[in-house]
Tab-separated table of C-alpha atoms in Angstrom:
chain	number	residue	atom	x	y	z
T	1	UNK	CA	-36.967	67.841	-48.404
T	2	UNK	CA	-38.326	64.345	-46.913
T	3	UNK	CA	-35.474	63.891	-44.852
T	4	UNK	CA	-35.242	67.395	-43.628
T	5	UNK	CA	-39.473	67.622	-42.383
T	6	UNK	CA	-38.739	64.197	-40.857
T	7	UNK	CA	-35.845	65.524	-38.511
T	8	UNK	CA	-37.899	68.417	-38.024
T	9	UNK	CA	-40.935	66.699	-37.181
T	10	UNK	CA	-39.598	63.831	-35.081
T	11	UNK	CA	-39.333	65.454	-31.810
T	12	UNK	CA	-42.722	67.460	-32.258
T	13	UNK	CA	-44.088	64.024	-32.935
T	14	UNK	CA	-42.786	62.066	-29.974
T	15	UNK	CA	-43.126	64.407	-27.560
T	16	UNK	CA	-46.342	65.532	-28.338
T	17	UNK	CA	-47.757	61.914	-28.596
T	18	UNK	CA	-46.308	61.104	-24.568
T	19	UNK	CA	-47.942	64.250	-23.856
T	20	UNK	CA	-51.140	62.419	-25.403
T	21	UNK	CA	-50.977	58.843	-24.239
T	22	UNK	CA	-49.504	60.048	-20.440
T	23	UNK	CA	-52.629	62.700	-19.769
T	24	UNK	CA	-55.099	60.079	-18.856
T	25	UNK	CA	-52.645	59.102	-15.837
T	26	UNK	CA	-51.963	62.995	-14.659
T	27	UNK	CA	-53.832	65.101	-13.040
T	28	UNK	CA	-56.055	67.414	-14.631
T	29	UNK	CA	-54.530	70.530	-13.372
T	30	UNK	CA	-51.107	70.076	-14.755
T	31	UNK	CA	-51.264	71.574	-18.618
T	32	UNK	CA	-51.895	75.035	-16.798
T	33	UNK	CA	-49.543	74.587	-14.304
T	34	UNK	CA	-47.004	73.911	-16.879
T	35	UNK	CA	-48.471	76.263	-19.420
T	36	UNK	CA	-48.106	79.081	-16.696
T	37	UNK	CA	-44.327	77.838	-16.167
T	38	UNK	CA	-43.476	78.318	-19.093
T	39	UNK	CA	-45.492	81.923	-19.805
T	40	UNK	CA	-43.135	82.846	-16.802
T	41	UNK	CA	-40.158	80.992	-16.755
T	42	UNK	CA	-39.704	78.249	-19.262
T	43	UNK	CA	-39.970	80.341	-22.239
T	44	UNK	CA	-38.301	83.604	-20.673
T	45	UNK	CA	-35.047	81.945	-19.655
T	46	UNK	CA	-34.862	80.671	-23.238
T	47	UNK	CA	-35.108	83.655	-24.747
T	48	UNK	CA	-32.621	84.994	-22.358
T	49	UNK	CA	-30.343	82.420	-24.160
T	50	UNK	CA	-30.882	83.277	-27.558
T	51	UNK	CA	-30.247	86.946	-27.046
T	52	UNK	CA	-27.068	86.257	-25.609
T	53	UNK	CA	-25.786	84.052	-28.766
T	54	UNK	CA	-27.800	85.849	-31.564
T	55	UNK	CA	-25.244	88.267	-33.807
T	56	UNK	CA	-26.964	91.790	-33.991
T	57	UNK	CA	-23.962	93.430	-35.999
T	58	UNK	CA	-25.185	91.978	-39.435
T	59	UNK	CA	-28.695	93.357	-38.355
T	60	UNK	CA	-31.135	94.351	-41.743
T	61	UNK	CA	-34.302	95.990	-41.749
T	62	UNK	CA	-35.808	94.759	-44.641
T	63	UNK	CA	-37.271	91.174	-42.908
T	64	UNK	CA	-38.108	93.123	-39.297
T	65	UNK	CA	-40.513	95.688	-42.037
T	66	UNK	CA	-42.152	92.786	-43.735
T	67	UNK	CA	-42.483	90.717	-40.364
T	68	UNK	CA	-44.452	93.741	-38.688
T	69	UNK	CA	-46.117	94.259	-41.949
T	70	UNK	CA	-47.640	90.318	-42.223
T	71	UNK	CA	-48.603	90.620	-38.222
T	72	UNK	CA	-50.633	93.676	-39.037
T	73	UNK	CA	-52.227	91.797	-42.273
T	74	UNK	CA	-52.706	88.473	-40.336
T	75	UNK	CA	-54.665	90.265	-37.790
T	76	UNK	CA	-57.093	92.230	-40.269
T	77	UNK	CA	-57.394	88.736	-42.551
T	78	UNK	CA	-58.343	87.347	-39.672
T	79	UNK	CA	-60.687	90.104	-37.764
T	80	UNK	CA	-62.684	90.334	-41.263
T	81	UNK	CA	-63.159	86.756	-41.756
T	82	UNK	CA	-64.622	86.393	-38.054
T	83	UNK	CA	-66.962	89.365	-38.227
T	84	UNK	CA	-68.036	87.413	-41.357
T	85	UNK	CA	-68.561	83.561	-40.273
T	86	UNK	CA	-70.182	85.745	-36.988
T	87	UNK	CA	-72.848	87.246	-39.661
T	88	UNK	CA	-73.510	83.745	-41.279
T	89	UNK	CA	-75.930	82.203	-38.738
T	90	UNK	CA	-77.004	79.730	-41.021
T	91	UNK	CA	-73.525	78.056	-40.066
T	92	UNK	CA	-72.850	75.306	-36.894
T	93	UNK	CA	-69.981	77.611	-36.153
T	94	UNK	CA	-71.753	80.785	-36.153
T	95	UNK	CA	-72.628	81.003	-32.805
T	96	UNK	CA	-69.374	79.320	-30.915
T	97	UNK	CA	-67.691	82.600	-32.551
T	98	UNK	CA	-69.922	85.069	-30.181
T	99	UNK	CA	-67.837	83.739	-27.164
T	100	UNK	CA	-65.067	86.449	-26.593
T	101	UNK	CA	-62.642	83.109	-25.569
T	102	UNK	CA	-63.352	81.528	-28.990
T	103	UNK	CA	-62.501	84.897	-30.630
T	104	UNK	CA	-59.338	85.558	-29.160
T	105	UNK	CA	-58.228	82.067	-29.373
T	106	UNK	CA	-59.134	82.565	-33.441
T	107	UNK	CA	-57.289	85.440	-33.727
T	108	UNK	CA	-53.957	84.038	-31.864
T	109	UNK	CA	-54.130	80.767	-34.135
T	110	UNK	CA	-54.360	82.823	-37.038
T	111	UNK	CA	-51.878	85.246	-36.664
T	112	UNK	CA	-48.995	83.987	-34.400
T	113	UNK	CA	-46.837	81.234	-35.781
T	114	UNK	CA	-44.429	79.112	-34.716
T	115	UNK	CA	-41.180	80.988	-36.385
T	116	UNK	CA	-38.778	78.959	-33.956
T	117	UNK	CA	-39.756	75.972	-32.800
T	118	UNK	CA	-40.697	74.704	-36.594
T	119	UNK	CA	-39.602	77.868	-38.794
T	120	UNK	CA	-35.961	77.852	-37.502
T	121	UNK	CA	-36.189	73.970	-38.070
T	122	UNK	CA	-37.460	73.791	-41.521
T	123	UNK	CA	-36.738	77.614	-43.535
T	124	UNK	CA	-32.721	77.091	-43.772
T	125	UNK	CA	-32.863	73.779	-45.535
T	126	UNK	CA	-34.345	75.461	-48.626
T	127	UNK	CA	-32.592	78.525	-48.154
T	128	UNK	CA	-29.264	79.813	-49.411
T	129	UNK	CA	-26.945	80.708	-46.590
T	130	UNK	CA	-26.234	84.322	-47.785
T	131	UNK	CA	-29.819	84.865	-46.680
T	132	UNK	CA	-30.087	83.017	-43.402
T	133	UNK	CA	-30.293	86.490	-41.595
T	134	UNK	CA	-34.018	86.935	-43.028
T	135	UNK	CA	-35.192	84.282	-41.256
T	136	UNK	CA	-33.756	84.446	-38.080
T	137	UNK	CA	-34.626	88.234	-38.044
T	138	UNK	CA	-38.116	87.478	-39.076
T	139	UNK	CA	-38.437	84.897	-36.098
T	140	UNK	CA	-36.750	87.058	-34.098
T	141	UNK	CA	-38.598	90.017	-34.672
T	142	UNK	CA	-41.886	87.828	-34.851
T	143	UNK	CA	-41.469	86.444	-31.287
T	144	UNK	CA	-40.708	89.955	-29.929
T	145	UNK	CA	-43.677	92.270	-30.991
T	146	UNK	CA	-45.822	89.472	-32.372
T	147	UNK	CA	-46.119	86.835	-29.850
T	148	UNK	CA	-45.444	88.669	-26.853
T	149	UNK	CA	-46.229	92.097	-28.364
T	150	UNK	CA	-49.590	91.547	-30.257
T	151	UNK	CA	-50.019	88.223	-28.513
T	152	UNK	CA	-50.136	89.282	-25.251
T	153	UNK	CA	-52.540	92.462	-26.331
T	154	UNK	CA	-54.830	89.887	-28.188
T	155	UNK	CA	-55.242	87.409	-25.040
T	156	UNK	CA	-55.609	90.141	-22.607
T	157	UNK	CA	-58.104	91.722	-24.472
T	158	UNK	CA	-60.168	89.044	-25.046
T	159	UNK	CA	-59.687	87.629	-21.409
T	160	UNK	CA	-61.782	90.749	-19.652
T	161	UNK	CA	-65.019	91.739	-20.196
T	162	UNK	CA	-65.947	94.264	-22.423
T	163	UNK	CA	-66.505	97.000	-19.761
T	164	UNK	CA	-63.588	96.760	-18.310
T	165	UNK	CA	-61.024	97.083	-21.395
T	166	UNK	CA	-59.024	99.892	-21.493
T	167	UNK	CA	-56.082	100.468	-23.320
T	168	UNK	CA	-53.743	100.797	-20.041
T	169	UNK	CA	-54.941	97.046	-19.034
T	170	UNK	CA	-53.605	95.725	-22.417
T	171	UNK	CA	-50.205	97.941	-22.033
T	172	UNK	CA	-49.527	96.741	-18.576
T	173	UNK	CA	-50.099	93.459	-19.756
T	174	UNK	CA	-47.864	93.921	-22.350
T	175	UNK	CA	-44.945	95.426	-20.553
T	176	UNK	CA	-45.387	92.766	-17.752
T	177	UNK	CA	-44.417	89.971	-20.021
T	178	UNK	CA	-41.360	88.512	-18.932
T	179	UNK	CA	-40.061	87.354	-22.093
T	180	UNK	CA	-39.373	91.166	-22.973
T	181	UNK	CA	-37.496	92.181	-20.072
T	182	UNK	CA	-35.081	88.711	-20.731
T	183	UNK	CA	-34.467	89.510	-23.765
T	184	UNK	CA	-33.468	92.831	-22.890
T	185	UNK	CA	-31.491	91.684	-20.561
T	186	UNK	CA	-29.666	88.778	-22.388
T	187	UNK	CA	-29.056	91.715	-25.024
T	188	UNK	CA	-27.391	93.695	-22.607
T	189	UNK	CA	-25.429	90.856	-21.293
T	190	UNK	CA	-23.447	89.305	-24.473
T	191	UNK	CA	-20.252	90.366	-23.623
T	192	UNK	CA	-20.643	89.650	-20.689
T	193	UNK	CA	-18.825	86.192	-19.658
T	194	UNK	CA	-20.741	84.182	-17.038
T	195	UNK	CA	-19.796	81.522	-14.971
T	196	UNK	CA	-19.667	77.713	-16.595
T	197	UNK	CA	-22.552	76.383	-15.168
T	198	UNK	CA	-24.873	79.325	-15.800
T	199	UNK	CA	-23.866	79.436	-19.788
T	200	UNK	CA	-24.420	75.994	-19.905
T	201	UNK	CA	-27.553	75.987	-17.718
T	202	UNK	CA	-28.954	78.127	-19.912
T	203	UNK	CA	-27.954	76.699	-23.306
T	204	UNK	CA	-29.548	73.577	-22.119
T	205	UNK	CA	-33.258	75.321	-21.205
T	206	UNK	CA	-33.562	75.082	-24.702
T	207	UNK	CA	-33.590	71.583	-24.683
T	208	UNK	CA	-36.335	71.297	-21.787
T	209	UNK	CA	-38.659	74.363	-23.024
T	210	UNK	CA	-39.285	72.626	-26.730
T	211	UNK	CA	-39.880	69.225	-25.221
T	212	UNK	CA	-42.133	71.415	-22.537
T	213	UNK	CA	-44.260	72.653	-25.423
T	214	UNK	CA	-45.091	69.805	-27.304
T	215	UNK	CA	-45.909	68.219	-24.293
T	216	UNK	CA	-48.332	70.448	-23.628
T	217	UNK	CA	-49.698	70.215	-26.880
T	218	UNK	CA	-50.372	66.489	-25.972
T	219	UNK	CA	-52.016	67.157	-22.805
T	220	UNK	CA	-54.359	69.386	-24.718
T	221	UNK	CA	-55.126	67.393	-27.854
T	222	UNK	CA	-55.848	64.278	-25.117
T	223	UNK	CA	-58.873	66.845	-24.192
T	224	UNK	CA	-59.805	67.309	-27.678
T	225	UNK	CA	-64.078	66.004	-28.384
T	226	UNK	CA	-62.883	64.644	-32.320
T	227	UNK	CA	-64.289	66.153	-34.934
T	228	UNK	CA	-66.789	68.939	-32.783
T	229	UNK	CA	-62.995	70.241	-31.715
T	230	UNK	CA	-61.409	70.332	-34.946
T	231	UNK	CA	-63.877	71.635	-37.646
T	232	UNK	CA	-63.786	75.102	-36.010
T	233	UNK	CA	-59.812	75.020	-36.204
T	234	UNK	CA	-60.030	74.306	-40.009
T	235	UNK	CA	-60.439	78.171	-40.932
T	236	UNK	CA	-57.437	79.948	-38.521
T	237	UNK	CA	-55.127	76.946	-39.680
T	238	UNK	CA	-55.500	77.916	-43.505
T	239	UNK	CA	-55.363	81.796	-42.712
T	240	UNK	CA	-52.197	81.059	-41.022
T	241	UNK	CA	-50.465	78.451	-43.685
T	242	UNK	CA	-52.234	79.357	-47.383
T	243	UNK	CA	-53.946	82.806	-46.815
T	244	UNK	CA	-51.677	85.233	-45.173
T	245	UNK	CA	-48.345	83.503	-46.514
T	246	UNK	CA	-49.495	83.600	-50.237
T	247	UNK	CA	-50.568	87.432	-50.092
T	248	UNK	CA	-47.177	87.809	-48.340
T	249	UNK	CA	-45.825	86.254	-51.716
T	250	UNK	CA	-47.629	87.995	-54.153
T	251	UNK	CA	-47.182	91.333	-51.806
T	252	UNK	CA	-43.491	91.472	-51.452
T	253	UNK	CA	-43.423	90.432	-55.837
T	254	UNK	CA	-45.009	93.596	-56.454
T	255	UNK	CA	-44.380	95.698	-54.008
T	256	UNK	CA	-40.750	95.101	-52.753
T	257	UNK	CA	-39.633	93.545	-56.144
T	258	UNK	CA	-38.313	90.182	-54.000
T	259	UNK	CA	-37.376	87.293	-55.533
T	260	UNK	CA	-35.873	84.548	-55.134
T	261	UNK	CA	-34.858	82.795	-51.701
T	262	UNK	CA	-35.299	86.407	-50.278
T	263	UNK	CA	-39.343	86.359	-51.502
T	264	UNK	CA	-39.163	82.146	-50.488
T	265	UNK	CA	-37.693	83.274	-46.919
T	266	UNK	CA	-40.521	85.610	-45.457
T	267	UNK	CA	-43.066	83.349	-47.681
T	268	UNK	CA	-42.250	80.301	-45.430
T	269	UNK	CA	-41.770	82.013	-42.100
T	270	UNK	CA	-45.269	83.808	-42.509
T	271	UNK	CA	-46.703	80.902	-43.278
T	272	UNK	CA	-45.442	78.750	-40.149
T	273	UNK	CA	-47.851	76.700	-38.162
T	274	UNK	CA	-50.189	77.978	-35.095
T	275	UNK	CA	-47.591	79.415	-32.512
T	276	UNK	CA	-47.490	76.974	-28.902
T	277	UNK	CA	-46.901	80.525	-27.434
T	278	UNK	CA	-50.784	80.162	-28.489
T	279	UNK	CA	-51.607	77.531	-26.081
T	280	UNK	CA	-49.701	78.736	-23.423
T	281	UNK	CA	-51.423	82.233	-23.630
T	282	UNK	CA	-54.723	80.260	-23.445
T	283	UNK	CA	-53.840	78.672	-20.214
T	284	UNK	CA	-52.801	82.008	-18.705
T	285	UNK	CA	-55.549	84.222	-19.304
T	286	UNK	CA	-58.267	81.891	-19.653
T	287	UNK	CA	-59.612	81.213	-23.560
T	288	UNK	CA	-60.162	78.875	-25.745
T	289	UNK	CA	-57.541	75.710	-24.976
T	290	UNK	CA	-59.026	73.219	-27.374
T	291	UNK	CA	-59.479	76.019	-30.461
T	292	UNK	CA	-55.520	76.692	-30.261
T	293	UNK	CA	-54.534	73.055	-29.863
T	294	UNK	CA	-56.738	71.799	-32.600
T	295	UNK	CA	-55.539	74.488	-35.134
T	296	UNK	CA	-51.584	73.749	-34.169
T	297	UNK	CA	-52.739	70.135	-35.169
T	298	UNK	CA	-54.506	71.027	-38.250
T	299	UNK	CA	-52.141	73.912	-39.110
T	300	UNK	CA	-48.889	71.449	-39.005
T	301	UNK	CA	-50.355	69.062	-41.152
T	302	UNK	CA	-51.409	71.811	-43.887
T	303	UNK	CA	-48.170	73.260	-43.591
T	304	UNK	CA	-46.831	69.456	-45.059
T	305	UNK	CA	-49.562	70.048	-47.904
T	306	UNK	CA	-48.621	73.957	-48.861
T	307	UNK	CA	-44.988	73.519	-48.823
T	308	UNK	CA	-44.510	71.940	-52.027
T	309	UNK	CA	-46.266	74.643	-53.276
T	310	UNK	CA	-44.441	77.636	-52.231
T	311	UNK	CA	-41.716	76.120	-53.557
T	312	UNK	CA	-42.575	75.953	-56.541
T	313	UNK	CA	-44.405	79.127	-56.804
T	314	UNK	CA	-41.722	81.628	-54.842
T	315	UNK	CA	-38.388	79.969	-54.959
């Protein structure tokens, strides 16, 4: 298990500590710029590239259900808690949470996670391969309606003022995404042989987007104000890795009758670290940057804390 959070970790490390130590020497306006690159082509072109290699004929619905099933718990765990810390005004925190940024930059740490980057990474190694399909489905289905489905709703509700919400703004949002209409189209496209250079082009986004990301991250945590930053990132970070994750355990035991690496599967996928999609949703419609960067800090190192432990509680 050492070995395989070490290979997984690695590059998140490295490139998220250049993206640290280089800020100081950039200027100021490049995390957006390359957050909004990657909202609208970075992280569009590489889904494009995973639909055209996933295999959709061994498709199962089980994992999609319980995927859309944690989103849709996430987001009420995480709704209820804030309309409670917003009612204790005897706490520091209690009045940050009044800002609509702050609020849907809570929400998006605690219910998006980062199925690919880190779930695709870590799941497999403790899971047999007969059930591999659960957990690229879940991340699959995850990145689809969660991040760019309830992500995108989230962020652009929280990015307008309260007056001018309407359910059309969120929908057009929503169907504006890019990443949807890529993955549509890489779907359409998989037997469909394309030049060389274009397959290759785009197996090799992969390898730019991820390093994209963390850098990002770095840029971001280089902003952070220490422990003022952080302490409000401590409750999102264990919805999103202890909360949500062990009612998805104890959920799926009584209610599904899972067991096993099925039950350990959607366990450790739900309870994945704050999603970079997170961040990059921040830059592009304006909320809280430091909330989602500290919780995808405070979130990863949790996750090295709970993982023991849904081991040996699920497996």
């Amino acid at each position: 298990m050492t070995e395989t959070l070490f290979n997984a970790y690695l590059p998140l490390i490295l490139w998220t500590s250049l993206g640290l130590l280089c800020f100081r020497f950039l200027p100021h306006t490049l995390p957006r710029l390359l957050g909004r690159s990657l909202f609208w082509v970075g992280i569009p072109i590489e889904i494009l590239a995973l639909a055209r290699q996933t295999d959709f004929s061994q498709s199962i619905a089980l994992p999609p259900l319980i995927t859309f099933t944690t989103l849709l718990l996430g987001l009420g765990v995480a709704v209820l808690c804030l309309q409670i810390l917003k009612k204790l005004t005897f706490l520091p925190i209690a009045a940050a949470l009044n800002s609509p940024a702050i609020q849907g930059s809570f929400i998006l740490a605690a219910v998006l996670g980062n199925t690919g980057f880190v779930g695709l990474a870590i799941a497999p190694a403790f899971i047999d391969h007969t059930y591999l399909n659960w957990i690229v489905f879940y991340s699959l289905t995850h990145n689809l309606i969660g991040t760019y489905g309830f992500g995108v709703f989230i962020a652009s509700y929280f990015a307008h003022e309260t007056h001018q919400n309407n359910w059309w703004v969120q929908l057009r949002d929503v169907l504006t995404v890019p990443t949807l209409w890529t993955f549509l189209l890489g779907y359409l496209t998989r037997d469909v042989e394309l030049p060389s250079l274009v397959e290759s082009g785009l197996q090799a986004s992969i390898g730019i987007v991820i390093p994209s990301a963390f850098l990002l991250t770095g840029m971001r945590l280089a902003q952070l104000r220490g422990w003022k930053s952080l302490k409000l990132a401590v409750i999102p970070a264990v919805l999103k890795v202890a909360i949500v994750p062990g009612l998805v355990g104890i959920l799926t035991t009584l209610f599904l009758g899972l067991s096993g690496d099925r039950r350990l599967a959607m366990v450790l996928m739900s309870g994945m670290p704050s999603a970079f999609a997170g961040l990059i949703f921040a830059e592009e419609y304006n909320l809280e940057r430091e909330l989602v960067a500290s919780c995808i800090v405070v979130s990863t190192v949790l996750l090295l804390l709970v993982l023991p432990l849904w081991l040996f509680l699920f497996h």
